[in-house]
mmCIF file of C-alpha atoms in Angstrom:
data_model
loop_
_atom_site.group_PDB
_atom_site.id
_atom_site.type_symbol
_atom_site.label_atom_id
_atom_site.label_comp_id
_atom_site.label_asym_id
_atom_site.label_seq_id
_atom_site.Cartn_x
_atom_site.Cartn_y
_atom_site.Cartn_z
ATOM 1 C CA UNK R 279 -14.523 -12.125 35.972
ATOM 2 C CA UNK R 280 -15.233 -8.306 37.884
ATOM 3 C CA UNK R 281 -15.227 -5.330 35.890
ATOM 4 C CA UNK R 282 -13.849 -2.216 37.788
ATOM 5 C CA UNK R 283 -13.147 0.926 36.483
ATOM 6 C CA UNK R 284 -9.706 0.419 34.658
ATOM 7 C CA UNK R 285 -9.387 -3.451 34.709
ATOM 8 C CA UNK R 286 -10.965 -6.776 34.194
ATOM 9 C CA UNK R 287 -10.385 -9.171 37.435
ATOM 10 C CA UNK R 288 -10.725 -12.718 38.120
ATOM 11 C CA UNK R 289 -9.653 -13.739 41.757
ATOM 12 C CA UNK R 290 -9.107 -17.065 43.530
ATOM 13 C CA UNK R 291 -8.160 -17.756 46.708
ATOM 14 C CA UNK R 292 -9.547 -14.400 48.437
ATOM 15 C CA UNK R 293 -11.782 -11.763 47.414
ATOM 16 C CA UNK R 294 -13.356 -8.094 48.435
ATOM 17 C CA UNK R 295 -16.523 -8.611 50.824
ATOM 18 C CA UNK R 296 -19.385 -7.833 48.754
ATOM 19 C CA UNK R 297 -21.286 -6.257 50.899
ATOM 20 C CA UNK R 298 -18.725 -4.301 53.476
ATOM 21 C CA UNK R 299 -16.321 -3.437 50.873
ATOM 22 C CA UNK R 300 -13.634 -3.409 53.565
ATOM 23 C CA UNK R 301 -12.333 -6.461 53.499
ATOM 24 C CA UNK R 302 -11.175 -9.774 52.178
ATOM 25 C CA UNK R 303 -13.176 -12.835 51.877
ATOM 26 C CA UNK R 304 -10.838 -16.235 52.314
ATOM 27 C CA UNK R 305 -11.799 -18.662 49.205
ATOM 28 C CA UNK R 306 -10.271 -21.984 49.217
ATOM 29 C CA UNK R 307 -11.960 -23.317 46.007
ATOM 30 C CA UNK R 308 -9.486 -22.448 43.349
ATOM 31 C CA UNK R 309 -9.312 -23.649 40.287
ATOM 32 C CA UNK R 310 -6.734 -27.041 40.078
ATOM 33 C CA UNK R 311 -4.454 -24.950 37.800
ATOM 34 C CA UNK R 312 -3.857 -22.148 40.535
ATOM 35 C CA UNK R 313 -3.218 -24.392 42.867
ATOM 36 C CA UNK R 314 -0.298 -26.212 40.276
ATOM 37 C CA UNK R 315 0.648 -22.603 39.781
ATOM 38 C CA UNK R 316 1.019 -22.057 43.561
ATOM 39 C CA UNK R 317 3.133 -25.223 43.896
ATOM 40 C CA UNK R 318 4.988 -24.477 40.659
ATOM 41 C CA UNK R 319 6.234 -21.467 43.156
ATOM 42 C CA UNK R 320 7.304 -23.253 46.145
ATOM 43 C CA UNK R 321 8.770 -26.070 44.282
ATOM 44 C CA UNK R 322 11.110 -23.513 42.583
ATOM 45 C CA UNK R 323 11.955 -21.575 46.280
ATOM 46 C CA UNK R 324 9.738 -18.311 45.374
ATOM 47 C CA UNK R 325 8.086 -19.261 48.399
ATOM 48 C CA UNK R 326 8.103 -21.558 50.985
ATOM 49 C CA UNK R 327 5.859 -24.161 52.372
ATOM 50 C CA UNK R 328 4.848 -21.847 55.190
ATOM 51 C CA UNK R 329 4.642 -18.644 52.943
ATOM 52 C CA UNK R 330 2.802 -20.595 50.620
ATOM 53 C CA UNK R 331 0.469 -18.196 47.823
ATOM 54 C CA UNK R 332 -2.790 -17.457 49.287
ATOM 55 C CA UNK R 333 -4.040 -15.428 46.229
ATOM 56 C CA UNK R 334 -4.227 -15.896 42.540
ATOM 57 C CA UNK R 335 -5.804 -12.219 40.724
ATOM 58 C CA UNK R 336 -5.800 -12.111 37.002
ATOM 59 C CA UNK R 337 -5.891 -8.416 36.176
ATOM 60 C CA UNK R 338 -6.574 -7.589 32.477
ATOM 61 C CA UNK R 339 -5.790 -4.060 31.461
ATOM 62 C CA UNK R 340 -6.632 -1.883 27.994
ATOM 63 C CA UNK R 341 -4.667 0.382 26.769
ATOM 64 C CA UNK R 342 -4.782 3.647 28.410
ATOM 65 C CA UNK R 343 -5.262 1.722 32.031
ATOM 66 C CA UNK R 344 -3.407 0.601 34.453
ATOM 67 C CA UNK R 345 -3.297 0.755 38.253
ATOM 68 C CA UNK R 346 -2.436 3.587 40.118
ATOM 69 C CA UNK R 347 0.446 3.652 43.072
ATOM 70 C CA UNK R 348 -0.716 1.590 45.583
ATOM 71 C CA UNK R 349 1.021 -0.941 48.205
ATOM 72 C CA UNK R 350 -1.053 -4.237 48.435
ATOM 73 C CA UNK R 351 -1.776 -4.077 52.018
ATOM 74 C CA UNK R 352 -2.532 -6.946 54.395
ATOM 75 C CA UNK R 353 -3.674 -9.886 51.245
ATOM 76 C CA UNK R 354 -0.314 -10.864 49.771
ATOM 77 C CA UNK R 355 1.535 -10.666 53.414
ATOM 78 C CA UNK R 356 4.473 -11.820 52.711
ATOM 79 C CA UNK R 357 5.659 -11.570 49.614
ATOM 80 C CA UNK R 358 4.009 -10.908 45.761
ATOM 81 C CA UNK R 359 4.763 -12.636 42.802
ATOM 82 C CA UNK R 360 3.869 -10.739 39.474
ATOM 83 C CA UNK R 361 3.966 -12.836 36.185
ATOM 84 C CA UNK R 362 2.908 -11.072 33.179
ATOM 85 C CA UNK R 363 0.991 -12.697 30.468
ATOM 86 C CA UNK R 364 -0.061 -11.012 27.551
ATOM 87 C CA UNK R 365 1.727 -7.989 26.729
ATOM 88 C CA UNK R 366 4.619 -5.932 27.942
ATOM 89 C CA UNK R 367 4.287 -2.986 30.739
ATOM 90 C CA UNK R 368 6.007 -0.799 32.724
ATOM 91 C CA UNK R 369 5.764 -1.395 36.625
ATOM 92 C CA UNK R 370 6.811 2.117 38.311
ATOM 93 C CA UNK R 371 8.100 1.512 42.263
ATOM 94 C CA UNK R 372 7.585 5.253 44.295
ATOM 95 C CA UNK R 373 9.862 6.562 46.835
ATOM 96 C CA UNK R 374 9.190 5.463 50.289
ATOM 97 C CA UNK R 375 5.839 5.910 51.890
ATOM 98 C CA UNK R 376 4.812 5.336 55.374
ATOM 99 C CA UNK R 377 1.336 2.553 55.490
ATOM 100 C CA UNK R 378 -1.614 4.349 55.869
ATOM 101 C CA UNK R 379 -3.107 2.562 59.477
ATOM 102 C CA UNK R 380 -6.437 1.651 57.813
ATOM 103 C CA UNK R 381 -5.096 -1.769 55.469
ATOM 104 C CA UNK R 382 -8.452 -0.759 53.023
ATOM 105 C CA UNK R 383 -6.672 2.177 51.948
ATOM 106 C CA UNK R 384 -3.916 0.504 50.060
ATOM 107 C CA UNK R 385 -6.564 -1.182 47.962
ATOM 108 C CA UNK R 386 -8.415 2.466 47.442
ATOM 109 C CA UNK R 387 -4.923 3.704 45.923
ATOM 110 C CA UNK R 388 -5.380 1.928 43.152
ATOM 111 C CA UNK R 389 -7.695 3.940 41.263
ATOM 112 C CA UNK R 390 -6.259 7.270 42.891
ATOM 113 C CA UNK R 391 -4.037 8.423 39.369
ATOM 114 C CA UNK R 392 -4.735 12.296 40.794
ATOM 115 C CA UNK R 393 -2.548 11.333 44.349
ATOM 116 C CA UNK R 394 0.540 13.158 45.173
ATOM 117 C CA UNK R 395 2.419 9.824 44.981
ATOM 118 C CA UNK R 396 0.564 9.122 41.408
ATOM 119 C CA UNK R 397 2.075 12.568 39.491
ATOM 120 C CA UNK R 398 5.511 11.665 41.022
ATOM 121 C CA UNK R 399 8.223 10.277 38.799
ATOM 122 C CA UNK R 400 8.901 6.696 39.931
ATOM 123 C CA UNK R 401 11.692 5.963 41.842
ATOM 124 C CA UNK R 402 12.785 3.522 39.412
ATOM 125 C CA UNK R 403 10.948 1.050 37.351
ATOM 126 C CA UNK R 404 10.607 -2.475 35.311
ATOM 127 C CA UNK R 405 9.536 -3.924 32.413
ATOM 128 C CA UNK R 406 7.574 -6.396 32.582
ATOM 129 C CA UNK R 407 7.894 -8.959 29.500
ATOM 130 C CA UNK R 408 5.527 -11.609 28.568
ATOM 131 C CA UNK R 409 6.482 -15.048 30.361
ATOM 132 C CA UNK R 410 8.200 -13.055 33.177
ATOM 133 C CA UNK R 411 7.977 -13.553 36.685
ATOM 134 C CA UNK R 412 8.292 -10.297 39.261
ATOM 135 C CA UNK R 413 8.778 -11.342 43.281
ATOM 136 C CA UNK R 414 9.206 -8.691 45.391
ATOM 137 C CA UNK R 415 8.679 -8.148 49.385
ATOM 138 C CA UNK R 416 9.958 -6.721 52.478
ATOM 139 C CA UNK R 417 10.738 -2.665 51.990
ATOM 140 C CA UNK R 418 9.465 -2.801 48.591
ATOM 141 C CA UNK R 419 5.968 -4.556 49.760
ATOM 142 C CA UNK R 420 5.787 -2.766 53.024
ATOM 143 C CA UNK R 421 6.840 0.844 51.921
ATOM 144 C CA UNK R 422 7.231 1.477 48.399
ATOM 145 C CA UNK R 423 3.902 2.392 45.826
ATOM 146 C CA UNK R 424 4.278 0.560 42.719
ATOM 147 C CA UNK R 425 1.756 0.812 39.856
ATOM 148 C CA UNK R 426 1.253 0.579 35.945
ATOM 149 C CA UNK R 427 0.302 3.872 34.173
ATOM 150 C CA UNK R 428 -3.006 4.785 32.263
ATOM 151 C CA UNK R 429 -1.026 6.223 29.653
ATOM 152 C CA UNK R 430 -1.572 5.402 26.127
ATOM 153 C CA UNK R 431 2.135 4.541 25.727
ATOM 154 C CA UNK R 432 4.506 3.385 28.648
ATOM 155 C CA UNK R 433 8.421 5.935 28.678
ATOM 156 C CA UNK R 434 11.314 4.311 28.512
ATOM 157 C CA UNK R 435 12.721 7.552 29.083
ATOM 158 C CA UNK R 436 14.715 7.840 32.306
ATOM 159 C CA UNK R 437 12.973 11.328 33.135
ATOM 160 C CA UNK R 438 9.156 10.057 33.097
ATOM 161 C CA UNK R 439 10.223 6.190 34.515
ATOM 162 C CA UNK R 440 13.284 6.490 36.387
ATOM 163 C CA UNK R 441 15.593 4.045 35.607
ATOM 164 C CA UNK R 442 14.591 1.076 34.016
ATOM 165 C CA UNK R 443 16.404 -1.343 36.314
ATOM 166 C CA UNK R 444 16.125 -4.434 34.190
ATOM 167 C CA UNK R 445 17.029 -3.258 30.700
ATOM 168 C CA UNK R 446 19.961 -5.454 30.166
ATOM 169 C CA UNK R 447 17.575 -8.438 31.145
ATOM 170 C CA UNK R 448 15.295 -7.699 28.618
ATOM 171 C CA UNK R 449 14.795 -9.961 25.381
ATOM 172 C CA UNK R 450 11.141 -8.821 23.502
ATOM 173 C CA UNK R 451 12.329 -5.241 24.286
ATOM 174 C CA UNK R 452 14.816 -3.149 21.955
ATOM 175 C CA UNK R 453 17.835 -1.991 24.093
ATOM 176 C CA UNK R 454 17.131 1.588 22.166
ATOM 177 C CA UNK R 455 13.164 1.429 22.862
ATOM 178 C CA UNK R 456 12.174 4.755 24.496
ATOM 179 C CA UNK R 457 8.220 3.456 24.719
ATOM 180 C CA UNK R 458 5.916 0.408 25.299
ATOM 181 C CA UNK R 459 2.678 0.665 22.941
#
């Protein structure tokens, strides 16, 4: 486990160079449940044998943190898959952005909450539910910010979170919520 301002981190399978601090360190001594996790994924067709998971992160968040708009930049390449553990969130996706040409800069994002792209409202969003699985790539890797606010309390509300795309999925959240605590 890291400690960086606004999270808790464990990471397997690739991590940030110590001592440049600009870039990613290949690991290949997970931890046997990462790896059945990893299969678990390409057994069930969220990837495939040749986009197989190169990175397992654990991010722990308190309340009143979260993770600023970022896009995750060359580590995930192709695709991300997002299962959430513990508690329900809010996952914000930003309008288009263009990638910044240095790849490190994605990862800075994530503890810019004063960027332009940060005050924004999100283009639309999702809740995240205990147990659930979030897979997304292409545009919405390459070119869209997504990030969980360091509010106290996660809207509902259409005006702060755009539209919650995956209400009528939801089963832990009220249909008539208009916050996550």
């Amino acid at each position: 486990k890291r400690e960086l301002d606004r999270r808790v981190v464990q990471e397997y399978g690739g991590q940030m160079c110590a001592e440049c601090n600009a870039s990613f360190v290949a690991d290949v001594n997970q931890p046997p449940w990462t790896d059945e996790l990893c299969n678990a994924l390409v057994h069930d067709r969220v990837f495939t044998p040749t986009t197989f998971p190169n990175n397992v992160r654990i991010h722990e968040y308190a309340v009143g943190h979260g993770i600023a708009p970022h896009v995750d930049g060359p580590i995930y390449v192709p695709r991300v898959a997002i299962v959430s553990l513990q508690n329900s969130v809010v996952m914000g996706f930003y309008p288009h952005r263009k990638p910044y040409d240095d790849a490190m800069e994605h990862y800075n994002d994530t503890f810019r909450f004063d960027s332009d792209i940060a005050q924004q409202r999100p283009h639309f969003s999702l809740v995240l539910e205990p147990r659930s699985l979030l897979v997304f790539d292409a545009d919405a890797y390459y070119f869209h910010p997504h990030g969980i606010s360091d509010k106290p309390a996660d809207s509902l509300l259409e005006a702060d979170a755009g539209p919650i795309v995956n209400r009528h999925l939801l089963t832990q959240t009220p249909a008539d919520a208009t916050s996550i605590e």
